[in-house]
Short mmCIF file of C-alpha atoms in Angstrom, two decimals:
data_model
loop_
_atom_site.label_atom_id
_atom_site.label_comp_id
_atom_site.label_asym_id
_atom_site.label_seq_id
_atom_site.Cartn_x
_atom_site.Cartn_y
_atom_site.Cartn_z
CA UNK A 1 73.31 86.28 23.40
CA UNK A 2 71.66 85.51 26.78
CA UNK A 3 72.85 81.96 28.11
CA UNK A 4 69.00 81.45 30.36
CA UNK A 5 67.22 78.64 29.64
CA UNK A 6 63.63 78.20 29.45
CA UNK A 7 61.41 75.83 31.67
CA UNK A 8 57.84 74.58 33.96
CA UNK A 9 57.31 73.37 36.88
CA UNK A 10 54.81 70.78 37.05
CA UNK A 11 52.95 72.38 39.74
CA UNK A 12 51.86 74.82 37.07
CA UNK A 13 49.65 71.92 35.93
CA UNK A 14 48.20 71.43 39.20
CA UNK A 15 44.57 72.22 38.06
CA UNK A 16 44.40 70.00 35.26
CA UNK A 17 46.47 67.16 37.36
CA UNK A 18 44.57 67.34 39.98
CA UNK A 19 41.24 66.60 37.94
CA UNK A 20 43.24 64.27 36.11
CA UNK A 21 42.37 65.82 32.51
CA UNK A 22 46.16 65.54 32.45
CA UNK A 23 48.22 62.98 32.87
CA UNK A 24 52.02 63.38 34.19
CA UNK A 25 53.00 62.73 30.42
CA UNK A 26 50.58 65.02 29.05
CA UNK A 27 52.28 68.02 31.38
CA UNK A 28 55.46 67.22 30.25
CA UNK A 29 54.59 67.28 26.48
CA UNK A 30 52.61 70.15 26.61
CA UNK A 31 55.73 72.29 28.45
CA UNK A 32 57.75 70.86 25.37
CA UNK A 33 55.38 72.11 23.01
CA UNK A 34 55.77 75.64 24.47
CA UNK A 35 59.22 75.90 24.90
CA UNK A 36 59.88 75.04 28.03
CA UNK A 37 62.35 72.21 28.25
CA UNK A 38 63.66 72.19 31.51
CA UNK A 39 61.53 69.84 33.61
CA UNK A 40 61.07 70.70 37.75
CA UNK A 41 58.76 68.09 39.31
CA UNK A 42 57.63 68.57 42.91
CA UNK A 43 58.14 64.27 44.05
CA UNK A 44 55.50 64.30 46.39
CA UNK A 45 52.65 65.43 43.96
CA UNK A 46 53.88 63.51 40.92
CA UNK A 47 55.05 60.18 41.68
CA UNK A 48 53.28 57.51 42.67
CA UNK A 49 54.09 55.68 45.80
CA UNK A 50 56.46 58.89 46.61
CA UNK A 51 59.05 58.75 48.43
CA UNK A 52 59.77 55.01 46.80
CA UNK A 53 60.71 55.27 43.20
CA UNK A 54 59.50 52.19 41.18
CA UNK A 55 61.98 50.68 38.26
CA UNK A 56 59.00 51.58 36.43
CA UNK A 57 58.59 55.28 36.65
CA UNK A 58 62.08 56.10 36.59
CA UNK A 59 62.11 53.96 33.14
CA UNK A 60 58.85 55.87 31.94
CA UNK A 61 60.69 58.96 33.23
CA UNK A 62 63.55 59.21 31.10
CA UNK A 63 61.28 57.89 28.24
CA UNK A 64 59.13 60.86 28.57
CA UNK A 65 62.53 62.95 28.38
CA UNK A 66 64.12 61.65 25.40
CA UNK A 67 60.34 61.52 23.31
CA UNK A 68 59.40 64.92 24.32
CA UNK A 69 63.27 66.66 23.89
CA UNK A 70 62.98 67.85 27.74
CA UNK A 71 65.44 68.18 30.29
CA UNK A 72 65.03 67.11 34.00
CA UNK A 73 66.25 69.94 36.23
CA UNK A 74 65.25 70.57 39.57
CA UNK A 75 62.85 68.81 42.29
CA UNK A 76 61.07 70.18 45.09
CA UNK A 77 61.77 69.63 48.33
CA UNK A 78 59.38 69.98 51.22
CA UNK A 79 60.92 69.50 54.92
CA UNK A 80 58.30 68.68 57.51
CA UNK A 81 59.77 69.58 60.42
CA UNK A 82 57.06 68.16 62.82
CA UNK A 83 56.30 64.36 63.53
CA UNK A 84 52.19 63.22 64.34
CA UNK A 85 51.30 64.27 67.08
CA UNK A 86 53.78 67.43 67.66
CA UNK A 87 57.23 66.23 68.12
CA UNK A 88 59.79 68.29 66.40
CA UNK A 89 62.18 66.47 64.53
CA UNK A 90 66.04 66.03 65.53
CA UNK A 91 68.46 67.61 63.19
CA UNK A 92 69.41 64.02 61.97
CA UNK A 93 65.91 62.99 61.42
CA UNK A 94 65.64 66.25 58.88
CA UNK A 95 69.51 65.68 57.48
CA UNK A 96 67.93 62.16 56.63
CA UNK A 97 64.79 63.23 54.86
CA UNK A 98 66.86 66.01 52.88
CA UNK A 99 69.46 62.79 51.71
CA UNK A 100 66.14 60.95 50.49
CA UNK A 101 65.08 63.89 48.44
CA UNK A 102 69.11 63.74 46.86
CA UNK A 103 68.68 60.34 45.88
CA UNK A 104 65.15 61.11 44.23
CA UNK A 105 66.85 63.86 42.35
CA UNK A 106 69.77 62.32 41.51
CA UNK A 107 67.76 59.11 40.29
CA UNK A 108 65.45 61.66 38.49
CA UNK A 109 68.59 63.25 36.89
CA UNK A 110 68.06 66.43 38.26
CA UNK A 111 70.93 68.61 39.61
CA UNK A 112 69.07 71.24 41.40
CA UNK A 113 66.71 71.08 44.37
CA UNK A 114 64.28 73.56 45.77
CA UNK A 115 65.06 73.34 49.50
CA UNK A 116 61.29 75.03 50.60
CA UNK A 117 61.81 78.43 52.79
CA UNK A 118 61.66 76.72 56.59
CA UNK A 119 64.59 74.63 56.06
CA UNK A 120 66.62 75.39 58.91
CA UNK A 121 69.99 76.60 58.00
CA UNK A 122 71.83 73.76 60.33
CA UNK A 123 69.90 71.61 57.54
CA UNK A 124 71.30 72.54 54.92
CA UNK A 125 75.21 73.07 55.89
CA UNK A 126 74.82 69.24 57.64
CA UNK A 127 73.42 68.18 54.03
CA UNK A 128 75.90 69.92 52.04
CA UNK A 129 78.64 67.38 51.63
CA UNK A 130 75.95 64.73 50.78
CA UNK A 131 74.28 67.25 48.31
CA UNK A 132 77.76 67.87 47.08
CA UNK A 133 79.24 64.04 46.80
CA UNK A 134 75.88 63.58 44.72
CA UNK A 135 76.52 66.26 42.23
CA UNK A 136 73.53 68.42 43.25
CA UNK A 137 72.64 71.64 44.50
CA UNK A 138 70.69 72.87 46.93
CA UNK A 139 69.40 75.81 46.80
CA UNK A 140 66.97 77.93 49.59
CA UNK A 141 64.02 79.49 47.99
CA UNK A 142 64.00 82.89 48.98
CA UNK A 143 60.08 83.47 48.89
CA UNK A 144 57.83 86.11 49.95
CA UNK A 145 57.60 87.33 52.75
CA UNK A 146 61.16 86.69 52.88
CA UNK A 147 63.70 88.74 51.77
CA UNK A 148 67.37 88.75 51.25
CA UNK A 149 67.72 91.05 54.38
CA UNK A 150 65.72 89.04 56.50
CA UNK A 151 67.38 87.62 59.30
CA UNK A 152 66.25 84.02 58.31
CA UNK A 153 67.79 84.62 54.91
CA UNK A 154 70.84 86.39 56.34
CA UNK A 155 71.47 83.22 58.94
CA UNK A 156 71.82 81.00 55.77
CA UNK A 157 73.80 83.16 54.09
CA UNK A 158 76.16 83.46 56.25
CA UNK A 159 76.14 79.43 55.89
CA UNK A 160 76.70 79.74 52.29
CA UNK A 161 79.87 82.18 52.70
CA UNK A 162 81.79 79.88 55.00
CA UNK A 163 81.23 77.23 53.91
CA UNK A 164 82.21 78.16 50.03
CA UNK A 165 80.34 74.87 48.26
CA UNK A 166 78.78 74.65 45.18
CA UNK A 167 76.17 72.85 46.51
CA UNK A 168 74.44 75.47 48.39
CA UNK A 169 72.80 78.45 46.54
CA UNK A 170 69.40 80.69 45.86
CA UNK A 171 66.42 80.19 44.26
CA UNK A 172 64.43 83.51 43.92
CA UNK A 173 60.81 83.09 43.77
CA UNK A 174 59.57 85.66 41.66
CA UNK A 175 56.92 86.48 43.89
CA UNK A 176 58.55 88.84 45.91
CA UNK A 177 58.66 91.19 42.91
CA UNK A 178 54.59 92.01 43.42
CA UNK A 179 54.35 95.38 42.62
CA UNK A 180 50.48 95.35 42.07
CA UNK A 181 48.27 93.41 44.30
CA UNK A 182 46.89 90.59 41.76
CA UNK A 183 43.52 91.27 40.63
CA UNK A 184 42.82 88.05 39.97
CA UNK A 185 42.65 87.47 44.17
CA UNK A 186 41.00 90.78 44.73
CA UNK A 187 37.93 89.58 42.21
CA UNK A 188 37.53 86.05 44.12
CA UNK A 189 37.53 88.02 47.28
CA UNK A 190 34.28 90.31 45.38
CA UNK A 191 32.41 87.11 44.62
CA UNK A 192 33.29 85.35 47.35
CA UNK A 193 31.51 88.05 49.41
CA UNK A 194 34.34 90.45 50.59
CA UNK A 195 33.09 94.15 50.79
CA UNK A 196 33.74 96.57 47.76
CA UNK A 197 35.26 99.40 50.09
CA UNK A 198 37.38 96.77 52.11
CA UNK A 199 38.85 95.40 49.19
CA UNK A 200 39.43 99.11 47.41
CA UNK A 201 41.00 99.69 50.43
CA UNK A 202 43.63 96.84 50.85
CA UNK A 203 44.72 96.98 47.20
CA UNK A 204 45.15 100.79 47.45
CA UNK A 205 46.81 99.98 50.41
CA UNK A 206 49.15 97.28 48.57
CA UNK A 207 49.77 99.30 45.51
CA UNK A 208 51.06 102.12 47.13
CA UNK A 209 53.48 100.25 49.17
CA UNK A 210 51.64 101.20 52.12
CA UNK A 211 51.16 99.42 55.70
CA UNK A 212 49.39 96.30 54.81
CA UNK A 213 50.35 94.84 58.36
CA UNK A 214 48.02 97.45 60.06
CA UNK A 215 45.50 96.40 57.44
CA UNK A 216 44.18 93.66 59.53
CA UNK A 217 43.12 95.73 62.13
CA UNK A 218 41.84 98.61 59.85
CA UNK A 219 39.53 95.61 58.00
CA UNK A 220 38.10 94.84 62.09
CA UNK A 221 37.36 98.62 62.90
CA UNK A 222 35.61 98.76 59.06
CA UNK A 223 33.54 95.64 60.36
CA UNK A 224 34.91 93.51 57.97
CA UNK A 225 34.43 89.51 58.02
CA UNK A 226 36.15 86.45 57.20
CA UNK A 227 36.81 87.01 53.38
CA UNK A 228 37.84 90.30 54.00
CA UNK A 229 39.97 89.57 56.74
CA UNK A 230 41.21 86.61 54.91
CA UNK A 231 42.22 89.06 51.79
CA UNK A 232 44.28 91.60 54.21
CA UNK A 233 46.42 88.46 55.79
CA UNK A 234 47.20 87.69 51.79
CA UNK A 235 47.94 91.63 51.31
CA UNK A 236 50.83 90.93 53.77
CA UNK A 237 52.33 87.82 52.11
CA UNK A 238 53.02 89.81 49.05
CA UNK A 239 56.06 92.13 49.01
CA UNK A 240 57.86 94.23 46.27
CA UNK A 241 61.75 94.96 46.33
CA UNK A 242 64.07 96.13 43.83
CA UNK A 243 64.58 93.18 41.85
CA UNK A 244 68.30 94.64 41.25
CA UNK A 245 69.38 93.47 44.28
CA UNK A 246 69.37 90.04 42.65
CA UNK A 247 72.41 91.58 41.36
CA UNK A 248 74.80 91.12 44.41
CA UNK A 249 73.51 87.68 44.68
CA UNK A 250 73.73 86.43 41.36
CA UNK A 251 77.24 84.42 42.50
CA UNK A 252 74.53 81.99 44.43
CA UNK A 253 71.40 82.11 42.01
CA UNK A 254 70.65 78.92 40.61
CA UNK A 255 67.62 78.99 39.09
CA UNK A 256 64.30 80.90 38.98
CA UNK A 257 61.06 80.03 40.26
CA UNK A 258 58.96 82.44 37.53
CA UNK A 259 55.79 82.86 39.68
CA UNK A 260 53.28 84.42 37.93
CA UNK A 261 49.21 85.02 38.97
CA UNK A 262 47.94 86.31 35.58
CA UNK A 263 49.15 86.54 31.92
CA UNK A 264 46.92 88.79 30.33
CA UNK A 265 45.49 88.93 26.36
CA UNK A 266 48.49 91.57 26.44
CA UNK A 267 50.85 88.97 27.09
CA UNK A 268 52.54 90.34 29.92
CA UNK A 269 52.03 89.42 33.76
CA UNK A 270 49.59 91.80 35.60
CA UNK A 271 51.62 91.86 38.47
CA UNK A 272 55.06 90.91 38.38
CA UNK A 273 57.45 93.46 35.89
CA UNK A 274 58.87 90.35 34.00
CA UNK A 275 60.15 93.49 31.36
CA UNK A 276 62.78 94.74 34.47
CA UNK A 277 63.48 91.11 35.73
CA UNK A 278 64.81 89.35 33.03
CA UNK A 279 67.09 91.76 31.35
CA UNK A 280 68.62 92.16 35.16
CA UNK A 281 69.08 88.88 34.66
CA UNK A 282 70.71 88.95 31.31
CA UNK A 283 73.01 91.61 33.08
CA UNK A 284 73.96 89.77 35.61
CA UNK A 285 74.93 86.57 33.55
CA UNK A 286 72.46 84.50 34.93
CA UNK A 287 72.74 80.81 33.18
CA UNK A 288 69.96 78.87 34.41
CA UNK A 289 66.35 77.89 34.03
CA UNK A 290 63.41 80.78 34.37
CA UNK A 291 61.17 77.93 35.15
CA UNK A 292 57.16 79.07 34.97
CA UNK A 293 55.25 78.70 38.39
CA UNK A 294 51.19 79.21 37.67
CA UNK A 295 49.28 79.84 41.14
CA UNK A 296 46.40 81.98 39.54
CA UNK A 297 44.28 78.15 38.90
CA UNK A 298 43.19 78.68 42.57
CA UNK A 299 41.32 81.79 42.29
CA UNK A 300 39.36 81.59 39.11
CA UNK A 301 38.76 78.11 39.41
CA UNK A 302 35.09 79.47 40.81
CA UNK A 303 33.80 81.11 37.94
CA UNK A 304 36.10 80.57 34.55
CA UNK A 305 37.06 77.17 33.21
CA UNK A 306 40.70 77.00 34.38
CA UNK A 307 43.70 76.74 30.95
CA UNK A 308 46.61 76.22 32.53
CA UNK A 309 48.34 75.64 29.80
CA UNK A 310 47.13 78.77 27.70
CA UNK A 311 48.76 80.95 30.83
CA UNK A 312 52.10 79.37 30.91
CA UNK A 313 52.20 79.69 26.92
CA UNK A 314 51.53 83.44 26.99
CA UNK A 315 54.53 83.45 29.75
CA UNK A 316 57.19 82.12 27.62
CA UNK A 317 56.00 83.91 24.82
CA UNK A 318 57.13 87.00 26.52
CA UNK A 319 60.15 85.46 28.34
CA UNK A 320 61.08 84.22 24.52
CA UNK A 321 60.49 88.46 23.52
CA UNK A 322 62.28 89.30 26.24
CA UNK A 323 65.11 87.19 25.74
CA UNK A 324 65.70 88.36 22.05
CA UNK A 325 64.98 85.04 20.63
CA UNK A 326 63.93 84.56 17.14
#
């Protein structure tokens, strides 16, 4: 039987958060109530007063854990690498802000953190023995455009292999599995005023694996304008590999960031093949968290009334099917 755990990220929430129809303690039951009871929090958009942990919170916190039967798990960590008004930060100045986010976790009673995709590789091997003292991993999210070839991926690699830690690993985001363009982007572009042919064009483009980094320049000869221009930069931000290539990486994977655009009445995602993922997963003894990542809030938000909730329900319903459990 497979050994991967189900959970959310907050973030999935965002909508609902955001408008504050719910709470922090409302997202937290509601993942419980689906399932999903590995908790990732992203700090910065969840605590108050962030990055200074109150008594308070952390109390409330592991309240909300033990009434609700979750798990924390991971935390997100965002690096800014530039200071008001343009000054790059030294290496110690982002060493330091990569500690902070440690203790958060740690205090959180998480033992993974999403290190976001610009965190320079010197970063994270001068961090390692702190994440490591602390009983925490770090691990790079290896997020689209980005792939495990890519030189920026293969530079921390080659961190990871000499250095031999546990606390340094991978966290694929499950958006660079996008075999079809999402349709629920192409349909905001249509109503946001993007032109039919234009947008035939750069999905076509997409779904055949064609040259969507020419598309920008295809879109100005067509005479297309901001929307549509705005849709081909997007058509390059999406990739699709062979998500069996996890496979020679699974030593250094983690956890999952689940990204998903659009669960559909079918109750399977329009874009991402969640049916080839997760039994590649299953094969390669993967043991940790597919944690749910909703982004498709953004582009209905116009028109439909935004259930969060509802989309990250139909998602473990088919990670629960494709899982084999009962």
């Amino acid at each position: 039987m497979s050994t991967i755990q189900r959970g959310v990220s907050l973030y999935s929430f965002q909508e609902e958060y955001f408008l504050r129809t719910m709470s922090l303690e409302d997202c937290i039951r509601a993942a419980a109530g689906i399932g999903a009871r590995g908790i990732e929090i992203i700090p910065e958009q969840s605590i108050p007063g962030y990055p200074h942990l109150t008594d308070e919170f952390v109390d409330a916190w592991f309240g909300w854990m033990h009434k609700y039967d979750t798990t924390p798990v991971a935390t997100d960590l965002f690096l800014d690498t530039k200071l008001y008004p343009g000054r790059w930060l030294t290496l110690e100045e982002q060493v330091a802000s990569v500690h902070r986010d440690i203790d958060i976790a740690v205090r959180l009673g998480a033992t993974v953190i999403r290190a976001i995709i610009n965190t320079p590789p010197e970063v994270m091997e001068a961090a390692a023995p702190y994440a490591e003292e602390k009983g925490v991993r770090l691990l790079l999210e290896v997020h689209a455009p980005f792939h495990y070839s890519h030189p920026w991926i293969e530079q921390h690699l080659e961190v990871m292999h000499r250095l031999d830690t546990p606390a340094l690993g991978l966290m694929p985001d499950m958006g660079t599995y996008v075999r079809r363009f999402p349709r629920v982007v192409s349909e905001r572009a249509l109503r946001d005023g993007a032109k039919p042919e234009l947008v035939d064009l750069i999905v076509k483009t997409y779904d055949d694996h064609g040259d969507s980094h020419a598309l920008m320049d295809i879109v100005n000869y067509r005479g297309g304008g901001p929307v549509d221009f705005g849709l081909a930069r997007q058509a390059t931000h999406y990739i699709w590999s062979d998500p069996k290539l996890m496979l020679s990486y699974m030593p250094l994977i983690g956890h999952i960031q689940a990204k998903f655009y659009e669960m559909t009445d079918d109750g399977v995602e329009y874009s991402i093949p969640y049916d080839e993922i997760v039994p590649l997963l299953v094969e390669g003894g993967f043991d940790g968290y597919l944690s749910s990542e909703y982004e498709g809030n953004r582009h209905i938000q116009d028109a439909y009334p935004v259930d969060s909730v509802e989309q990250v329900r139909r998602q473990h319903a088919m990670f629960a099917r494709l899982l084999g459990e009962a």
